Structure formats: structure tokens, C-alpha cells
mmCIF file of C-alpha atoms in Angstrom:
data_model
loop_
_atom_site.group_PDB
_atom_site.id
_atom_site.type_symbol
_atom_site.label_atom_id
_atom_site.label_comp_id
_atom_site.label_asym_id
_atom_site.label_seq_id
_atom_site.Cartn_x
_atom_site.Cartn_y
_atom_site.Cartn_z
ATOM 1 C CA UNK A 19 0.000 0.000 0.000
ATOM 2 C CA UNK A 20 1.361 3.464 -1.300
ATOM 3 C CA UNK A 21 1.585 6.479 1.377
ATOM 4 C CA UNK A 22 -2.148 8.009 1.886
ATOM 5 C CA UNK A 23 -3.958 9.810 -1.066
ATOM 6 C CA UNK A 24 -3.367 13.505 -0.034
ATOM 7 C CA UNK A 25 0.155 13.170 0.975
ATOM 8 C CA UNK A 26 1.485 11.072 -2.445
ATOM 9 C CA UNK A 27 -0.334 14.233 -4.210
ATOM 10 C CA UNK A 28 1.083 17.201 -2.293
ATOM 11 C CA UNK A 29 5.224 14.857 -2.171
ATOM 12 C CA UNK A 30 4.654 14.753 -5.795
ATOM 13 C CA UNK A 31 3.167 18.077 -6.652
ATOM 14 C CA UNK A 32 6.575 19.298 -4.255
ATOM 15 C CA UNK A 33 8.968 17.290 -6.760
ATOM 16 C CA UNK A 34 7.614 18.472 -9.948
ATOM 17 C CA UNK A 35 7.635 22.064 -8.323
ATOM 18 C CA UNK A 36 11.649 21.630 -7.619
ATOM 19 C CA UNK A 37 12.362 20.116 -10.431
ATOM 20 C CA UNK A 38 10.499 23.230 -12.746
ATOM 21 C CA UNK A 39 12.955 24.927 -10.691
ATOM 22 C CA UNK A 40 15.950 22.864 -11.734
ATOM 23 C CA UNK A 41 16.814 22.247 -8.749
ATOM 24 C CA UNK A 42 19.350 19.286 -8.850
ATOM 25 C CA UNK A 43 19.234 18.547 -5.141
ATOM 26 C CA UNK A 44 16.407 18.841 -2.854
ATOM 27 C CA UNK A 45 15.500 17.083 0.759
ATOM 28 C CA UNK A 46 12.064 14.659 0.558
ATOM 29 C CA UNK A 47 11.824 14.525 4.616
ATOM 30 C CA UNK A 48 13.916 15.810 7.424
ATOM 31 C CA UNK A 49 15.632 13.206 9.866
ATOM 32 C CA UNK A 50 15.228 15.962 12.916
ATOM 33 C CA UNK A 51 17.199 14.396 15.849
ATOM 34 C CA UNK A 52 16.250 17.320 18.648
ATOM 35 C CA UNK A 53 18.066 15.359 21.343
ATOM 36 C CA UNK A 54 20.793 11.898 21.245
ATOM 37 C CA UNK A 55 19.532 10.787 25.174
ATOM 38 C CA UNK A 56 17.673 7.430 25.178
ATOM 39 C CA UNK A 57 15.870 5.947 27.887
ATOM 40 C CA UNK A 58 17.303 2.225 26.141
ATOM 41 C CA UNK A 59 20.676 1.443 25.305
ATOM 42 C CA UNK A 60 20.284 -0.622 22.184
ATOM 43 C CA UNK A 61 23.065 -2.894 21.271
ATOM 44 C CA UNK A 62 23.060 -1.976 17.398
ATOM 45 C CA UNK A 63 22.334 1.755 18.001
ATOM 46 C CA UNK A 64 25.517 4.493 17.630
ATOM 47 C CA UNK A 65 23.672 7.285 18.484
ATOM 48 C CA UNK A 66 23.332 7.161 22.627
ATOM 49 C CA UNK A 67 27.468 6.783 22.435
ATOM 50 C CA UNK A 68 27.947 10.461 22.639
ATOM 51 C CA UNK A 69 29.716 12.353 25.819
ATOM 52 C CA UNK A 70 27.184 12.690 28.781
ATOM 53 C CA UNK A 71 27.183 16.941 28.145
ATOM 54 C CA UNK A 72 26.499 16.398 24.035
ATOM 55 C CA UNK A 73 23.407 13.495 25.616
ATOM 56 C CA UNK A 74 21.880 16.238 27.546
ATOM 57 C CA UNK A 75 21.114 18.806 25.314
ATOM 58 C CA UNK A 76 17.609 19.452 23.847
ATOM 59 C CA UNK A 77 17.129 21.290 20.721
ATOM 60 C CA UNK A 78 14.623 24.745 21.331
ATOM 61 C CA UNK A 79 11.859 24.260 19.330
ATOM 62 C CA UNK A 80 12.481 27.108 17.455
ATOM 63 C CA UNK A 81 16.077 26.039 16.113
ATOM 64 C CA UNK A 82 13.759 23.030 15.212
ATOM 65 C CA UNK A 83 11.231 24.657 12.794
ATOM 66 C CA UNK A 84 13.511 26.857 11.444
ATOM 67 C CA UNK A 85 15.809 24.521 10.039
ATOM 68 C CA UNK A 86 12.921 22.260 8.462
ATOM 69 C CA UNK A 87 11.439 25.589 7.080
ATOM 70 C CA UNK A 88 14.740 26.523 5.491
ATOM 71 C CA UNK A 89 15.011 23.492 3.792
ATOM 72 C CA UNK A 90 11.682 22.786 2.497
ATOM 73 C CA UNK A 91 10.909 19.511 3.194
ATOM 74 C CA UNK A 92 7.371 18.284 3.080
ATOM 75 C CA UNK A 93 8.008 15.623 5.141
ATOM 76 C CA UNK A 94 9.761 15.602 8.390
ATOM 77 C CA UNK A 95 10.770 12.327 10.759
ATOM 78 C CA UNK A 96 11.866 13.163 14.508
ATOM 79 C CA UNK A 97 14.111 10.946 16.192
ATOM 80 C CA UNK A 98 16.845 10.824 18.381
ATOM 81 C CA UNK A 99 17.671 9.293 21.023
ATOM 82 C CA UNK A 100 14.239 8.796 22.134
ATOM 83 C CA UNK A 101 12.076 12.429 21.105
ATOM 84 C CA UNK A 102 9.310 11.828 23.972
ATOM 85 C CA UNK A 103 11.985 12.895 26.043
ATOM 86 C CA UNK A 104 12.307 16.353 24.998
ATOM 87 C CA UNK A 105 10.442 18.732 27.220
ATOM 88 C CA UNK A 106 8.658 20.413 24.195
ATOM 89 C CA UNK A 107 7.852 17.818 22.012
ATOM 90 C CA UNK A 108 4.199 18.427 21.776
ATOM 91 C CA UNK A 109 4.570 22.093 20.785
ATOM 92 C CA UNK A 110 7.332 20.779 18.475
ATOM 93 C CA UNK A 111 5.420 18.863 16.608
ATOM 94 C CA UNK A 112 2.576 21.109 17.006
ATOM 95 C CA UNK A 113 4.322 24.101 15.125
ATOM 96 C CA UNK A 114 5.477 21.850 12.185
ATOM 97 C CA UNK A 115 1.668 20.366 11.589
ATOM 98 C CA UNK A 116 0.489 24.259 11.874
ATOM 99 C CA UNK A 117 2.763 24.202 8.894
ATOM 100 C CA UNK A 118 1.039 21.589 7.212
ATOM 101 C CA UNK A 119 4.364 19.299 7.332
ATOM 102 C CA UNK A 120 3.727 15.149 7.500
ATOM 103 C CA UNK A 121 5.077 14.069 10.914
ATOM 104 C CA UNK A 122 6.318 10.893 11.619
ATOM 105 C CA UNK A 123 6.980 10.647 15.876
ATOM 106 C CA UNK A 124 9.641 7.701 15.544
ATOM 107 C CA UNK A 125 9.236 6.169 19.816
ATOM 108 C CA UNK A 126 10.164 3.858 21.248
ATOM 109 C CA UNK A 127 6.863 4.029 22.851
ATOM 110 C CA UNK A 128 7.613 3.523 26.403
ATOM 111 C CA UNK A 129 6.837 6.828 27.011
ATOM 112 C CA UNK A 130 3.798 7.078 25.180
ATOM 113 C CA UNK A 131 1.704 6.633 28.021
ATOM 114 C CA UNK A 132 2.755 9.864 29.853
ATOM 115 C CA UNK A 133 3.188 12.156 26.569
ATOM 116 C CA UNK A 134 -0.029 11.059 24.766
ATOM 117 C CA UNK A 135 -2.197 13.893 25.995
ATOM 118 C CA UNK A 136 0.583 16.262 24.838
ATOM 119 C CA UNK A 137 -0.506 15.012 20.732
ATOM 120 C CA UNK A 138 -3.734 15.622 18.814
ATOM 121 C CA UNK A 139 -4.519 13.065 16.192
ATOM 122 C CA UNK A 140 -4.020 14.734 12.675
ATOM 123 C CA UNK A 141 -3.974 13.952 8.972
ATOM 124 C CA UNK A 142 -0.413 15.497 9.215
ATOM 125 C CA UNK A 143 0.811 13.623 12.001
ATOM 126 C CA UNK A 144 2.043 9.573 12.588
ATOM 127 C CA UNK A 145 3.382 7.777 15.250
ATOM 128 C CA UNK A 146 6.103 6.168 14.325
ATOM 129 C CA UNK A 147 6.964 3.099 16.630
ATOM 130 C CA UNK A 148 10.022 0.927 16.875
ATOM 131 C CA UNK A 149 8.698 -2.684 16.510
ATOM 132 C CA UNK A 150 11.851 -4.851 15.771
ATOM 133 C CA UNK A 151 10.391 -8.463 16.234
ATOM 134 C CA UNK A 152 8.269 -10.603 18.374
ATOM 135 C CA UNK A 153 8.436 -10.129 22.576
ATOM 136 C CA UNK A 154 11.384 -12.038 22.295
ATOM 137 C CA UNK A 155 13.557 -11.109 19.806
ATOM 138 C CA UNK A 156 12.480 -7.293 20.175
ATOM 139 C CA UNK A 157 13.261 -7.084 23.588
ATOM 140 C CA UNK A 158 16.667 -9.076 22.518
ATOM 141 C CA UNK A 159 17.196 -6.417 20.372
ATOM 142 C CA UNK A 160 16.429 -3.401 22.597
ATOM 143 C CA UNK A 161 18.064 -5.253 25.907
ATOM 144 C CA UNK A 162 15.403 -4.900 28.282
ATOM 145 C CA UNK A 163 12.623 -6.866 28.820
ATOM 146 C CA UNK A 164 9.108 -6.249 28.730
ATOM 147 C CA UNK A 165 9.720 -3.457 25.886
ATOM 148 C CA UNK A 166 7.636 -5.530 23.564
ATOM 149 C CA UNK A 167 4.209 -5.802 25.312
ATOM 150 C CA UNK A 168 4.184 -1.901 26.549
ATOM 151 C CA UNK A 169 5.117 -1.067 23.025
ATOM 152 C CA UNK A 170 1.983 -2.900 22.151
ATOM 153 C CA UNK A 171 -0.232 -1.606 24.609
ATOM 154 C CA UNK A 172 1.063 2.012 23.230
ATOM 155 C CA UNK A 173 -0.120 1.141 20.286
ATOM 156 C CA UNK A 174 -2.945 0.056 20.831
ATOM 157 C CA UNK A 175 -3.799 3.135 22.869
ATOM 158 C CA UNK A 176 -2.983 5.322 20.500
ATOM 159 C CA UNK A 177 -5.021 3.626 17.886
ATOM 160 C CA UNK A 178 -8.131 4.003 20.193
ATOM 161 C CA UNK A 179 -7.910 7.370 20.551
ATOM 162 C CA UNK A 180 -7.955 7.768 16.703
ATOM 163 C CA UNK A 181 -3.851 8.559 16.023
ATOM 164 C CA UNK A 182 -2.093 7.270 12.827
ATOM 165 C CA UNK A 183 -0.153 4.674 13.822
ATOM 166 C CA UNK A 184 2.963 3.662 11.454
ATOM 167 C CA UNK A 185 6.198 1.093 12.813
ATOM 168 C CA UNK A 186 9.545 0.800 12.101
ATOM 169 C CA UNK A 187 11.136 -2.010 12.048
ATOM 170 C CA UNK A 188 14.810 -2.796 11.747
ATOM 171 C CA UNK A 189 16.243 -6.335 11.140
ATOM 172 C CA UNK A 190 19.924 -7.838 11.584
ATOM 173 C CA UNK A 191 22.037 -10.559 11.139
ATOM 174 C CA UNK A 192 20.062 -12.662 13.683
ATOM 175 C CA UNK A 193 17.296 -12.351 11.253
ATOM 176 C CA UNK A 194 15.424 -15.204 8.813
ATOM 177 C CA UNK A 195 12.664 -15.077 6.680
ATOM 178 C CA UNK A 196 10.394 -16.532 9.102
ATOM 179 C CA UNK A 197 10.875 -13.912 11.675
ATOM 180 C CA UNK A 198 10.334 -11.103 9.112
ATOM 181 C CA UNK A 199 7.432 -13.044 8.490
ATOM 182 C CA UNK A 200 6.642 -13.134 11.671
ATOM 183 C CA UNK A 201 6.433 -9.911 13.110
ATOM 184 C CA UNK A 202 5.102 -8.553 10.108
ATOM 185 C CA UNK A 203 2.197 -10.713 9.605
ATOM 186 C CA UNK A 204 1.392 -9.372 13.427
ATOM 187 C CA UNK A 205 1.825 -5.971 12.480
ATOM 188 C CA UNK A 206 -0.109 -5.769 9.424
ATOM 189 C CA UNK A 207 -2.894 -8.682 10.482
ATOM 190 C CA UNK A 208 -3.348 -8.199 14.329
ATOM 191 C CA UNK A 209 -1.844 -4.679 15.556
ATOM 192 C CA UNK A 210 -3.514 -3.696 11.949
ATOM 193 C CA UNK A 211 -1.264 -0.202 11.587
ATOM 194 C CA UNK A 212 -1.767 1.613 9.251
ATOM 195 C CA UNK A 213 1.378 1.295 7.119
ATOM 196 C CA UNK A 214 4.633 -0.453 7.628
ATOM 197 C CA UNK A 215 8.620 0.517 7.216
ATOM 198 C CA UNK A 216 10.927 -1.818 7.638
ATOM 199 C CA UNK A 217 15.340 -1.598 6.947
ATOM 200 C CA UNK A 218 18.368 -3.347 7.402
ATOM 201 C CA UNK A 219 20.321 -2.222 10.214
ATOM 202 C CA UNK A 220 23.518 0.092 9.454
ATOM 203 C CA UNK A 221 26.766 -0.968 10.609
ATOM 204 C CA UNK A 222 27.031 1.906 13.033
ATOM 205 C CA UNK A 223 30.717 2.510 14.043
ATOM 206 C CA UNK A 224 29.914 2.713 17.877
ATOM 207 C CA UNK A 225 27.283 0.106 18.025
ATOM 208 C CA UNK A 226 28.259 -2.215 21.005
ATOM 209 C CA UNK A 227 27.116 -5.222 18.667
ATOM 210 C CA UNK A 228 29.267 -5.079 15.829
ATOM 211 C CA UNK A 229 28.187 -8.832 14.620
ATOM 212 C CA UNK A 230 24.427 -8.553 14.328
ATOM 213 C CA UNK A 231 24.626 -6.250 11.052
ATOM 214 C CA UNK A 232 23.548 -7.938 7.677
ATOM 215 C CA UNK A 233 25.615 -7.364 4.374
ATOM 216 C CA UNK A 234 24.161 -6.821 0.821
ATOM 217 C CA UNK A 235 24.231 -10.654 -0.212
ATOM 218 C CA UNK A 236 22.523 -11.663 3.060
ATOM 219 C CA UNK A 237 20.100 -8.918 3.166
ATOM 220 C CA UNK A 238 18.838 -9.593 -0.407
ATOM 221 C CA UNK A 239 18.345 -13.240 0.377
ATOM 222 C CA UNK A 240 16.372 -12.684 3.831
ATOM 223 C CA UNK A 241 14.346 -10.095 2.096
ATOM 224 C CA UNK A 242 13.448 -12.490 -1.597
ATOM 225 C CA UNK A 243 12.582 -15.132 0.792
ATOM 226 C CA UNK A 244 10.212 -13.140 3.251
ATOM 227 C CA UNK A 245 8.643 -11.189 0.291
ATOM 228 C CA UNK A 246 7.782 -14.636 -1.225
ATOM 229 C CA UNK A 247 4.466 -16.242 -1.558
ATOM 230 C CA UNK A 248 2.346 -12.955 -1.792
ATOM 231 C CA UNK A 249 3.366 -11.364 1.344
ATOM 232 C CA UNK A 250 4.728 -8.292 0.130
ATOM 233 C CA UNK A 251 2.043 -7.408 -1.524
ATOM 234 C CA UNK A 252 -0.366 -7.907 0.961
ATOM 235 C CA UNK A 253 1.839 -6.219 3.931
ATOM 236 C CA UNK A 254 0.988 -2.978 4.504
ATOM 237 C CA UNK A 255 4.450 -1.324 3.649
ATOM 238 C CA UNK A 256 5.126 2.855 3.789
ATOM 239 C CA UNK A 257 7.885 2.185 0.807
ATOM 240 C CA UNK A 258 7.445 2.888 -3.186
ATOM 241 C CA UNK A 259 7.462 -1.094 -4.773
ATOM 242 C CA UNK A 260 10.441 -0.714 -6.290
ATOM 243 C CA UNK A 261 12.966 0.156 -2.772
ATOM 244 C CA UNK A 262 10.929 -3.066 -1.812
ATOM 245 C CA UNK A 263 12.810 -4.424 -5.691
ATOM 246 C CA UNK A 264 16.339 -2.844 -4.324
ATOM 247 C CA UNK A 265 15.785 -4.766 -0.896
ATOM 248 C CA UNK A 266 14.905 -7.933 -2.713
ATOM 249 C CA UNK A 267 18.351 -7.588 -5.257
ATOM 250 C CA UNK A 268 16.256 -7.239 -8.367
ATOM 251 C CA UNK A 269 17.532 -3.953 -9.141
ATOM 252 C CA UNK A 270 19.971 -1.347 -7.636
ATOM 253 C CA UNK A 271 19.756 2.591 -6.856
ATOM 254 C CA UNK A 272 22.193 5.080 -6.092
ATOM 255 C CA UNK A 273 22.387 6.673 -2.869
ATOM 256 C CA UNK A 274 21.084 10.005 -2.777
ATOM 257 C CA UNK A 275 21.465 10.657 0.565
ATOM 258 C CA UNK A 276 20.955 14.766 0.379
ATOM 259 C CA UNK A 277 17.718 13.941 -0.265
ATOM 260 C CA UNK A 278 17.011 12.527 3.331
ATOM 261 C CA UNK A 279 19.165 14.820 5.256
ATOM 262 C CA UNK A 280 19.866 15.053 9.515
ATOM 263 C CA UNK A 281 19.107 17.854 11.036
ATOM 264 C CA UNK A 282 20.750 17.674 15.191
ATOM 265 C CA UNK A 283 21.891 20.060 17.628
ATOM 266 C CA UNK A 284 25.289 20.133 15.954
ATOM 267 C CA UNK A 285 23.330 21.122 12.563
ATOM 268 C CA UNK A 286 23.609 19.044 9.400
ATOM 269 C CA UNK A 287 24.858 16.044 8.994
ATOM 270 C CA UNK A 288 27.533 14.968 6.713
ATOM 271 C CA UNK A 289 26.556 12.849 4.551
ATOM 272 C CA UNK A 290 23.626 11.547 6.342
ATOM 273 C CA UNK A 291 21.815 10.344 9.332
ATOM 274 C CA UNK A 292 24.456 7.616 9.541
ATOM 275 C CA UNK A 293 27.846 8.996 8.991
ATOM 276 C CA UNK A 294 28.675 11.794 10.587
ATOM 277 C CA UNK A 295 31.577 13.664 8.413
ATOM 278 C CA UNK A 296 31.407 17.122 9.940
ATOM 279 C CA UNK A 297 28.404 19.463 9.953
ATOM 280 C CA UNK A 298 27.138 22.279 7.621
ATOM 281 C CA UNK A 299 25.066 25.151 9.426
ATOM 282 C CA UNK A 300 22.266 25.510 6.695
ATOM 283 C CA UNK A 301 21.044 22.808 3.859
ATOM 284 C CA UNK A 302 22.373 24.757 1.463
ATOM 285 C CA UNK A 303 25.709 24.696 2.643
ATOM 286 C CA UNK A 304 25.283 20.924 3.001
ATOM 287 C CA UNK A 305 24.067 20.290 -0.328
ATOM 288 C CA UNK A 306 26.430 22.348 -2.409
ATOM 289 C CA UNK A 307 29.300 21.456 0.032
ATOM 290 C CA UNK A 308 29.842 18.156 0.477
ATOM 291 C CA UNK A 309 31.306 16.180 -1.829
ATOM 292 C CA UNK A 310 28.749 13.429 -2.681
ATOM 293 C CA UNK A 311 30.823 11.849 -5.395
ATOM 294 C CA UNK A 312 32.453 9.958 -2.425
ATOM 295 C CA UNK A 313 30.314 8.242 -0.631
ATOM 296 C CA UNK A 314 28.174 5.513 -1.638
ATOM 297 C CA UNK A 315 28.849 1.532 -2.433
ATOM 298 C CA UNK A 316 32.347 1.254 -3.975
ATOM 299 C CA UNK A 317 33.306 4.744 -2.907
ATOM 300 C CA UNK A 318 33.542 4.786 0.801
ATOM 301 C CA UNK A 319 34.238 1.446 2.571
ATOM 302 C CA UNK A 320 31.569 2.446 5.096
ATOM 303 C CA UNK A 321 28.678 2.577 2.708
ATOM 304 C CA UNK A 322 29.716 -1.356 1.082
ATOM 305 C CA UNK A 323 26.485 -2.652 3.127
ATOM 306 C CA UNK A 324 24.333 0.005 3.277
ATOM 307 C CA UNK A 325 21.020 -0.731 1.772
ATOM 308 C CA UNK A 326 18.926 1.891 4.756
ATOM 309 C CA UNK A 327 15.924 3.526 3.110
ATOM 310 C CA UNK A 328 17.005 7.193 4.488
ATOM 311 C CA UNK A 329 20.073 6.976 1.221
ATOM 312 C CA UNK A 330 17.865 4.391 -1.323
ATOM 313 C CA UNK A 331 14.329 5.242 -0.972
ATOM 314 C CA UNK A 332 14.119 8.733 -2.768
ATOM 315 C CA UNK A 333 16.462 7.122 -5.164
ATOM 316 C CA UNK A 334 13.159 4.743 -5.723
ATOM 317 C CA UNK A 335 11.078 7.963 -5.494
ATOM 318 C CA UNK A 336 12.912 10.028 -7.860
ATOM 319 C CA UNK A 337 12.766 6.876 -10.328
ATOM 320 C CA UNK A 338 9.133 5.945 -9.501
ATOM 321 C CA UNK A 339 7.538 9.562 -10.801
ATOM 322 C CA UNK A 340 10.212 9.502 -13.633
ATOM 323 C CA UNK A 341 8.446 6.538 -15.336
ATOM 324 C CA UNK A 342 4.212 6.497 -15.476
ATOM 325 C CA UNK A 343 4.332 2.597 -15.413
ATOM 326 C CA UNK A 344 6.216 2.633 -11.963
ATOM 327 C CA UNK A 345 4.128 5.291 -11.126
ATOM 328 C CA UNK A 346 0.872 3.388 -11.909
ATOM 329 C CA UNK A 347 2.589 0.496 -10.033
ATOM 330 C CA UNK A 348 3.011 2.446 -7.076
ATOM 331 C CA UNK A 349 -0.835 3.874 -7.493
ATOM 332 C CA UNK A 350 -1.584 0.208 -7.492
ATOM 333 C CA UNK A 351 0.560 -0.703 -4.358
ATOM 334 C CA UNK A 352 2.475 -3.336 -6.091
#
């Protein structure tokens, strides 16, 4: 299934507006990381490694909304660290819906519980909630038990009370088709949310866990296999079919990571939400700055497994509207 009606119109009325422009670079969605502090310590996660001053800092929310205005972005995803944790999250995401930006909350969703009153459901606005497996290979993966059911329960709530509810879900080397299977057949068939993302874990140079990431070969193979049978089809996914054809090896993209960019309290990223290269202090200087002619597979030794939908899925965008038969496909949600 495609992203909702209203928003696939206004992404793709954006495009065609930048690319009248001829603009040759332009971000889809904002990865706005407003604070690094966790309340988890995730063995595959490099972002909670920082010094303990850089972990308690909290973006204002008007450095926040100023930087995703700047850039443009129609779409904007705020992570972290773990964003319920921020102070002013709710008027945070308040002022970028007011602004008619699509919000994707990405929780862990312990937290939910305590925040939810803070949030008002809106066309504009999704949870976004880390789901990485069954109770006990997502608690495996997040290292503390019980994470599973009150991420469930979270969801659940927040369903009730009429919110969007999207998921995230990240698998590793520990992975096989049946566990994809698995969790996503829950997800889509008896948490029913409303659309699905799902990645291969980045090889994150801090990660505690530096044996649980998959490579290109093996995640091509534990994608094919899980995708078999009708399943992808009938899963509820928040990806254009053909990044689901770059996951499954039957064709290959380009990163185009500028299209995704990190926004944090050190700025912008270099070259993306997983590498950290330096920082530019607008997009612009990011964009025309950085030399993106050196990163990617074959290039830079760090991207040789990357296949995370923040560098490869506007590369599937950008192709998608560029043809009408992938474009019909993606109407179609096939």
C-alpha cells in the first residue's frame, strides 16, 4: 500500500515544483534528531554513544522549525535518542503540523503513556513506533525486557484514541525469513497499523554489537525469501514497490542521501543520518558542500552494506515519478 492519497499528491506536486525549478538537489523529509539521550541502550544503536554533556542537550523548538522551514521539506521524521523525552515535544510537533508538514513521531513508545495527551490526532501527524520483532527477539534487540508488550499496549492506545499509527522495524544478522514473516504478519494482520517501514540495520561505528549487522548478499536473500508467496504485496508497507525491488536484489539505486538529510543540535549532517563527516550550518551549505561523489557503495568502505531507506528510498522515489508505469505500479501498491 502506497503512502495516503493527499500526501502522495502534495510529495509529488513538491517534486515536480523543484524540479520546474531545476533544482538538482532537494531534501524529501527531514531526519530531525532534537536530542541523542535514550531511555534504552540498544546494542546496534551508535547514536546514545555520545559524551554525557552532548546526551543532555535538547534542541529549542524554534532552532527546530527553522531549520525544516529553510530546507523545504514536506516531510519531516523526529528521532533521536528517544524524542518523547524532549520537554517540548508536543509544541514541536505542534508548530510543524500548523505548517502543514507530515510528521512521523519515531518512539520507542515507552513513554507514550505519559506524553499522549501532549498530541492531537491529525492527517499530518504519525506515530512512528520501533517494533523490531516478536516479545522475544524485540526485547533481545532493545536489551530490556518487557519493551515488547508496553510497546503494544502504546499502540494500541494510540489507535483508540484515533492517532495514525505507522512502525519501524529494523532487522539484523540474527534475522530469517520466518521472523520477518513473523512480526510482520502481526503488524499488518493483528496490531492492523496503518502502514509499515521496515530496513536493514547500518553498521554503526559505535554500536556495542558489531556482529548482528547484515551485508548486501545476506540482506537480499532474507528479504526475496520473506517477500515470497504474496506477502509483500499484501503487507501494509510505507515504501514505493520498487525500494521493496532494491531490498529484494532485483535492481539497484544510487544513494542520494541529500535527499534525506539530519538535522541535530550540531546542525547538518555529513553525509547523512548515519555517517557523521562534519556538519554544515544551513542545507544549502550541506548540499552544495559536500562532496557526494564519495560516498556511496564502492566509494567509501563504510557505505559497502548500506542498503537503509534514508540513502535508497528517494532514489526509488525520484525513479518511480520519472516513469508512469512505476508510477501506476506504485498507485496500485504493487
Amino acid at each position: 500500500m502506497p503512502m495516503p492519497v493527499r500526501q502522495s499528491l502534495r510529495v509529488g506536486a513538491y517534486i515536480l515544483a523543484q524540479r520546474l525549478r531545476r533544482r538538482e538537489r532537494f531534501p524529501l523529509l527531514v531526519e530531525l534528531e532534537p536530542l541523542f539521550a535514550c531511555n534504552l541502550k540498544c546494542a546496534g544503536c551508535g547514536k546514545i554513544q555520545h559524551p554525557a554533556g552532548v546526551l543532555k542537550q535538547r534542541m529549542p523548538v524554534e532552532q527546530a522549525v527553522a531549520a525544516v522551514e529553510e530546507c523545504g521539506a514536506p516531510m519531516v521524521s523526529i528521532a533521536g535518542g528517544e524524542p518523547l523525552m524532549h520537554p517540548q515535544i508536543g509544541e514541536m510537533v505542534e508548530e510543524l503540523v500548523a505548517r502543514r508538514k507530515y510528521v512521523f513521531l519515531c518512539t520507542n513508545a515507552l513513554l507514550i503513556p505519559r506524553k499522549i495527551d501532549r498530541f492531537a490526532p491529525s492527517p499530518y501527524f504519525a506515530w512512528a513506533v520501533h517494533i523490531d520483532g516478536l516479545r522475544e527477539r524485540h526485547d533481545a534487540s532493545v536489551c530490556k525486557e518487557g519493551v515488547f508488550d508496553e510497546a503494544v499496549a502504546a499502540v494500541r492506545e494510540c489507535q483508540r484514541r484515533g492517532f495514525r499509527v505507522t512502525t519501524n522495524t529494523t532487522f539484523f544478522a540474527g534475522d530469517s525469513p520466518r521472523t520477518v514473516i513473523e512480526v510482520l504478519d502481526f503488524l499488518n494482520d493483528d496490531l492492523r497499523v496503518d502502514q509499515m517501514m521496515i530496513s536493514p540495520g547500518y553498521a554503526y561505528e559505535k554500536a556495542p554489537d558489531q556482529d548482528c549487522f547484515l551485508g548486501v548478499r545476506q540482506t537480499r536473500e532474507l528479504f526475496r525469501a520473506a517477500f515470497a508467496g504474496g506477502n509483500r504485496r499484501r503487507w501494509r508497507f510505507n515504501h514505493s514497490p520498487l525500494f521493496l525491488d532494491f531490498l529484494e536484489g532485483r535492481t539497484d539505486f544510487p544513494c542520494t542521501a541529500w535527499a534525506i538529510p539530519s538535522y541535530s543540535v550540531f546542525g547538518w549532517q555529513r553525509p547523512c543520518y548515519l555517517m557523521a563527516d562534519g556538519y554544515a550550518k544551513t542545507y544549502r551549505e550541506l548540499v552544495e558542500e559536500t562532496d557526494w561523489s564519495s560516498y556511496g557503495r564502492g566509494r567509501d568502505a563504510r557505505c559497502a552494506n548500506c542498503m537503509a531507506h534514508c540513502g535508497y528510498e528517494p532514489t526509488a522515489v525520484f525513479a518511480t515519478l520519472g516513469s508512469l508505469r512505476e508510477s501506476l505500479r506504485a498507485l496500485r501498491g504493487g
